[in-house]
Coordinates of C-alpha atoms and ligand atoms in Angstrom, one line a residue:
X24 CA 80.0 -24.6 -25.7
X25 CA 81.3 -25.8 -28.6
X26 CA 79.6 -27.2 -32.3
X27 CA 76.0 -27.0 -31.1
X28 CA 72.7 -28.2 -32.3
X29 CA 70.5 -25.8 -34.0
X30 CA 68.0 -23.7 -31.4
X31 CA 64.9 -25.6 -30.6
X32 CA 61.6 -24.1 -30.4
X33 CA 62.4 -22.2 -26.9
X34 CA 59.6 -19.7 -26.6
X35 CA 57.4 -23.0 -27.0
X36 CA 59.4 -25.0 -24.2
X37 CA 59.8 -22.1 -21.8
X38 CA 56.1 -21.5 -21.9
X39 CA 55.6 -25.1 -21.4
X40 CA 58.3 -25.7 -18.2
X41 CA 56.3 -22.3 -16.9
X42 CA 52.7 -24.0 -17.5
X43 CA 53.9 -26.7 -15.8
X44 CA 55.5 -25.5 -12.8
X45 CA 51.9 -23.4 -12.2
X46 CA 49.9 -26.6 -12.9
X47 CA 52.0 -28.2 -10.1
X48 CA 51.4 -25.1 -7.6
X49 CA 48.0 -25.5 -8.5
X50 CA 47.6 -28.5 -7.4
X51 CA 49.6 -28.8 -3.9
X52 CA 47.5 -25.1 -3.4
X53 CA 50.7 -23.2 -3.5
X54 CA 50.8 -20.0 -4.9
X55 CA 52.0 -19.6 -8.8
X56 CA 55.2 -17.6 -7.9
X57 CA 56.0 -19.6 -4.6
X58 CA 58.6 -21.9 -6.7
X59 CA 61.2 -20.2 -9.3
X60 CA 62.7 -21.7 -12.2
X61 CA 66.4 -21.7 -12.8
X62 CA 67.1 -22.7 -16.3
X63 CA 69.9 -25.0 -15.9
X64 CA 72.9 -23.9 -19.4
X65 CA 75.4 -25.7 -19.2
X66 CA 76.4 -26.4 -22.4
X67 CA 74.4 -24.6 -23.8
X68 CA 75.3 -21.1 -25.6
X69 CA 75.3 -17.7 -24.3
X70 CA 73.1 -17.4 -27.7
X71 CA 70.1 -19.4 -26.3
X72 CA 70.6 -18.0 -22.8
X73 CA 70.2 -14.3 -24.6
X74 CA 67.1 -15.9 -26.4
X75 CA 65.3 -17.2 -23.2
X76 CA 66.3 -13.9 -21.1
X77 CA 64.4 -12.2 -24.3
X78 CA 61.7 -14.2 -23.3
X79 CA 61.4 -13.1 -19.6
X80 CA 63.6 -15.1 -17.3
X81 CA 66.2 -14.5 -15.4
X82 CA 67.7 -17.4 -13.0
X83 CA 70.2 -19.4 -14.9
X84 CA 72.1 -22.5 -13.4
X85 CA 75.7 -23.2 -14.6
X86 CA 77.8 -26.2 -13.1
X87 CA 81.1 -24.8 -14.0
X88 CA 82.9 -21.7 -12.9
X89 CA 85.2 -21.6 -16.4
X90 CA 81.9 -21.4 -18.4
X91 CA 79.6 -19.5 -16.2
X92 CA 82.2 -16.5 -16.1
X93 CA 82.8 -16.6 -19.7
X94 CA 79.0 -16.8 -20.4
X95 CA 78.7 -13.9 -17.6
X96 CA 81.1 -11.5 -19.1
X97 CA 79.3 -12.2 -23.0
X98 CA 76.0 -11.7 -21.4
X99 CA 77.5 -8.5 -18.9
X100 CA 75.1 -6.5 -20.8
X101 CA 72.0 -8.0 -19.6
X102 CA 72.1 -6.5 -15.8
X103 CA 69.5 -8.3 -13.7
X104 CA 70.2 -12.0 -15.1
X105 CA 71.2 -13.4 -11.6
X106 CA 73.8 -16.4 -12.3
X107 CA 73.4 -19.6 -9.7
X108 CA 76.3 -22.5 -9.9
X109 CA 74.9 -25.3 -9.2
X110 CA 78.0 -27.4 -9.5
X111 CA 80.9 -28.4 -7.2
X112 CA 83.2 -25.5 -6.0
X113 CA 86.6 -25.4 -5.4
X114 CA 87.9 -22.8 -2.8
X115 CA 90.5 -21.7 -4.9
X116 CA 87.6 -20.7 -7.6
X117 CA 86.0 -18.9 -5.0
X118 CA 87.7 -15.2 -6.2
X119 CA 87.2 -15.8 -9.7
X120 CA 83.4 -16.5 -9.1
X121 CA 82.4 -13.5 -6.4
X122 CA 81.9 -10.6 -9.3
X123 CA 79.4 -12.2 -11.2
X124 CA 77.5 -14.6 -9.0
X125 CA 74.0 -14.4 -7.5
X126 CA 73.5 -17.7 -5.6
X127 CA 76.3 -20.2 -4.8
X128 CA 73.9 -23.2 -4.0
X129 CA 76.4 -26.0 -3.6
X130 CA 78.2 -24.8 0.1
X131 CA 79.5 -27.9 1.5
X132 CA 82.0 -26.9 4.1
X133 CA 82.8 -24.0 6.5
X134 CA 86.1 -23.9 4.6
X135 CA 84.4 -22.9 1.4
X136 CA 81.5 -21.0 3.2
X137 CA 84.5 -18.9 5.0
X138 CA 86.5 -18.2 1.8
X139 CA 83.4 -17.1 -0.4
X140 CA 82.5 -15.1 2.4
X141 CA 85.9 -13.6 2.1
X142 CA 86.4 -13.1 -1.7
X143 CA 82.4 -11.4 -1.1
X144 CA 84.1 -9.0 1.0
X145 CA 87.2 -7.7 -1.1
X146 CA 86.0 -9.0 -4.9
X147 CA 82.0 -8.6 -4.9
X148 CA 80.8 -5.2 -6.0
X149 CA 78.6 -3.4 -3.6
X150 CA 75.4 -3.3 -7.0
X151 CA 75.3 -7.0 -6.4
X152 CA 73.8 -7.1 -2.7
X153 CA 75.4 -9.9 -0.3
X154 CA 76.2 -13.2 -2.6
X155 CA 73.0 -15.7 -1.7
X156 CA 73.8 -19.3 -0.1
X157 CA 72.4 -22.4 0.0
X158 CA 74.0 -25.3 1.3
X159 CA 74.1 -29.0 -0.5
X160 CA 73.1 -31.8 1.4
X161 CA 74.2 -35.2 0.2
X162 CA 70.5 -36.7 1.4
X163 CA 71.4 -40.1 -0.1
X164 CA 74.3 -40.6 1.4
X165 CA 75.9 -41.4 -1.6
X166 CA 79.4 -41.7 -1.0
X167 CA 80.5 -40.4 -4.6
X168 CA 78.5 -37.2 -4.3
X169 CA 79.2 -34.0 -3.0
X170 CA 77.6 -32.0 -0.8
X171 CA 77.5 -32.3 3.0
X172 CA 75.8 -34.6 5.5
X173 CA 72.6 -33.9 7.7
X174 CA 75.3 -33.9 10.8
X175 CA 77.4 -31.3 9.4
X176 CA 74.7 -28.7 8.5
X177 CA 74.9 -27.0 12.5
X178 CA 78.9 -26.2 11.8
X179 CA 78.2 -25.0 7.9
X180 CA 74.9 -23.0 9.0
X181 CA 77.0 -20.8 11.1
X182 CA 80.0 -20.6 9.2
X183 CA 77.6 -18.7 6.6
X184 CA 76.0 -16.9 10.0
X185 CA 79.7 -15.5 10.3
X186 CA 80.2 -13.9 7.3
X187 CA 78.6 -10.3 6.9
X188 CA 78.6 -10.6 2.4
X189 CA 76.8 -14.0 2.6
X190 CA 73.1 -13.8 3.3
X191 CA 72.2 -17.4 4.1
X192 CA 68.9 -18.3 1.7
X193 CA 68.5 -22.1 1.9
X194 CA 69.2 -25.8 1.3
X195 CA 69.9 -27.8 -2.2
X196 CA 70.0 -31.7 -3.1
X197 CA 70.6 -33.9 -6.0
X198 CA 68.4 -37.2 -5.0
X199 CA 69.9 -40.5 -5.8
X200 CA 69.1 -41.4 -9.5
X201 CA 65.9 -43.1 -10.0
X202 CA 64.2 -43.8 -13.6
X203 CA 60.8 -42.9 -11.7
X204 CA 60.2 -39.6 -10.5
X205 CA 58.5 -40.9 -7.3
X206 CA 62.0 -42.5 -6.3
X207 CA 63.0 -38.9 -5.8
X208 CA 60.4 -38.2 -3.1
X209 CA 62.3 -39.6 -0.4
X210 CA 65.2 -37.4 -0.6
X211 CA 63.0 -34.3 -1.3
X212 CA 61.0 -35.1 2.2
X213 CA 64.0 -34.8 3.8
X214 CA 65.7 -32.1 2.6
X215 CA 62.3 -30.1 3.7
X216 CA 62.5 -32.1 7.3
X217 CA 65.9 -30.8 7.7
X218 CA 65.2 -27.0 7.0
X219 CA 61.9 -27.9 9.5
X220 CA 65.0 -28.9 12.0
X221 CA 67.1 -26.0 11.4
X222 CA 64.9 -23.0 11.8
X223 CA 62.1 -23.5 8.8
X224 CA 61.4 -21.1 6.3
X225 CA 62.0 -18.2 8.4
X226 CA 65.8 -19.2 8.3
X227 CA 66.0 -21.2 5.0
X228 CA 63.4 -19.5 3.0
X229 CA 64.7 -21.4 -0.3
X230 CA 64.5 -25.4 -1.1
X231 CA 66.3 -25.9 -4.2
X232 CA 65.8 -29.3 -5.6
X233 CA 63.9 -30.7 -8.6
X234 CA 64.7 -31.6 -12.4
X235 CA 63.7 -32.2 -15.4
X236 CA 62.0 -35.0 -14.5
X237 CA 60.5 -34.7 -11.7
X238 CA 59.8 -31.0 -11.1
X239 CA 55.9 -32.2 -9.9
X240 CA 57.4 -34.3 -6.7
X241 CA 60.2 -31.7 -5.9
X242 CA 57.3 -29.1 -6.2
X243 CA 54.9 -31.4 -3.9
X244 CA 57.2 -31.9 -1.5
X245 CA 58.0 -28.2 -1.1
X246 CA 60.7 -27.4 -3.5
X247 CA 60.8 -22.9 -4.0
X248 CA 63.7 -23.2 -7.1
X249 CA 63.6 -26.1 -9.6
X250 CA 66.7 -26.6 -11.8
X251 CA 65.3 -27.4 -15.3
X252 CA 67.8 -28.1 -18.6
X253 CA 66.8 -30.7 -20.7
X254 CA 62.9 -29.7 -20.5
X255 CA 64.0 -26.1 -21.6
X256 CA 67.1 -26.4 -23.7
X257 CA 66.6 -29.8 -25.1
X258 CA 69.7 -32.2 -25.1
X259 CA 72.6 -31.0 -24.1
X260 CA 75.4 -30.9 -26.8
X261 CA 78.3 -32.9 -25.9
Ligands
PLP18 C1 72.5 -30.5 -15.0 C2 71.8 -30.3 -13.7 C3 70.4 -30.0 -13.6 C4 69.5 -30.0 -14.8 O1 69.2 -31.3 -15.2 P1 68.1 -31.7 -16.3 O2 67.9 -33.1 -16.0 O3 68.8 -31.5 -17.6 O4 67.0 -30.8 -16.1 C5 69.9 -29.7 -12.4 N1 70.7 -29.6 -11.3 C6 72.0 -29.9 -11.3 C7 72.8 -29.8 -10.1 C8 72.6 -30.2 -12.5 O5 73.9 -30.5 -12.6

């Protein structure tokens, strides 16, 4: 958020990041709107975030709760933009994110699902609906990343199930790094096996996963919300 590049061409990369996510819904025979796009800012400024909201959309990703509530309360004037984090969160960060979020998609623990539930009770106001979950599933394995394993998900789900301000929407996963897009597939498989194995779309209508660079395999594999920055802000600054 600090010295940043100048703008790029946005209007020209949103319509491209929206052409493609329809040419990709095209293909697998899914319908155009079945898969939203949640433009990942992180580092970027409330300035472009203004711009692209100009443009029409209204799901933006933010990774950290410092910026996204700074962003939040710059851009408090723009009513139906619907914030997502989409980075780690700390219980104690729970209260200072429950007025302004739409979607917490990185639930990892009953503890934290318990807590949000409880600063959505006392801190949420009642214009913001229930605060949307989805829980993070560490697919890979990967020892360094967050987010919870398959065998965990029962204990979480219900957690979630408990609380009355927490309206249960869906799973989330970051894959394993791979240069090739395909190398993502894998993961996204199983992230949509798992929601088969906890009560399907009826129960998890939402399968967050899916960048930059490889939206079409997330989308093919049966991705609903694909997290795009790069594509749609251009590098990040920093
Ligand atoms: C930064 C980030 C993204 C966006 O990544 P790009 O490659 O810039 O599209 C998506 N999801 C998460 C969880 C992120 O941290």
């Amino acid at each position: 958020m600090t010295a940043s590049p100048p703008l790029p061409d946005l209007a020209a990369l949103y319509r491209a990041q929206l052409e493609r996510i329809a040419r990709a819904t095209e293909g697998q025979g899914r319908a155009p709107d079945s898969v939203r796009l949640i433009a990942v800012s992180k580092y970027h400024p409330a300035d472009a975030i203004r711009a692209l909201y100009g443009l029409g959309q209204r799901d933006f990703g933010e990774n950290y709760v410092q910026e996204l509530t700074q962003k939040a309360e710059l851009l408090a004037d723009l009513p139906d933009l619907r914030w997502h984090l989409i980075g780690h969160l700390q219980s104690n960060k729970a209260r200072a994110i429950a007025p302004w979020i739409h979607c917490v998609q990185t639930v990892a623990s009953a503890k934290l699902a318990l807590e949000l539930g409880r600063r959505a009770r006392e801190r949420r106001p009642e214009t913001l609906g229930p605060l949307e979950v989805l829980l993070e599933v560490n697919v890979g394995r990967e020892p360094q990343k967050a987010g919870l394993l398959p065998e965990e998900l029962g204990a979480v789900l219900e957690a979630v199930d408990s609380e009355p301000r927490l309206a249960l929407r869906g799973l989330m996963a970051i894959p394993p790094i791979a240069e090739d897009p395909e190398g993502s597939r894998p993961a996204f498989a199983e992230l949509a096996s798992l929601r088969e194995r906890w009560g399907g779309a009826a129960r998890l209508p939402e399968l967050s996963m899916g960048m930059s660079h490889d939206v079409e395999v997330a989308i093919a594999e049966g991705a609903t919300m694909v997290r795009v920055g790069t594509a749609l802000f251009g590098e990040r600054p920093r």
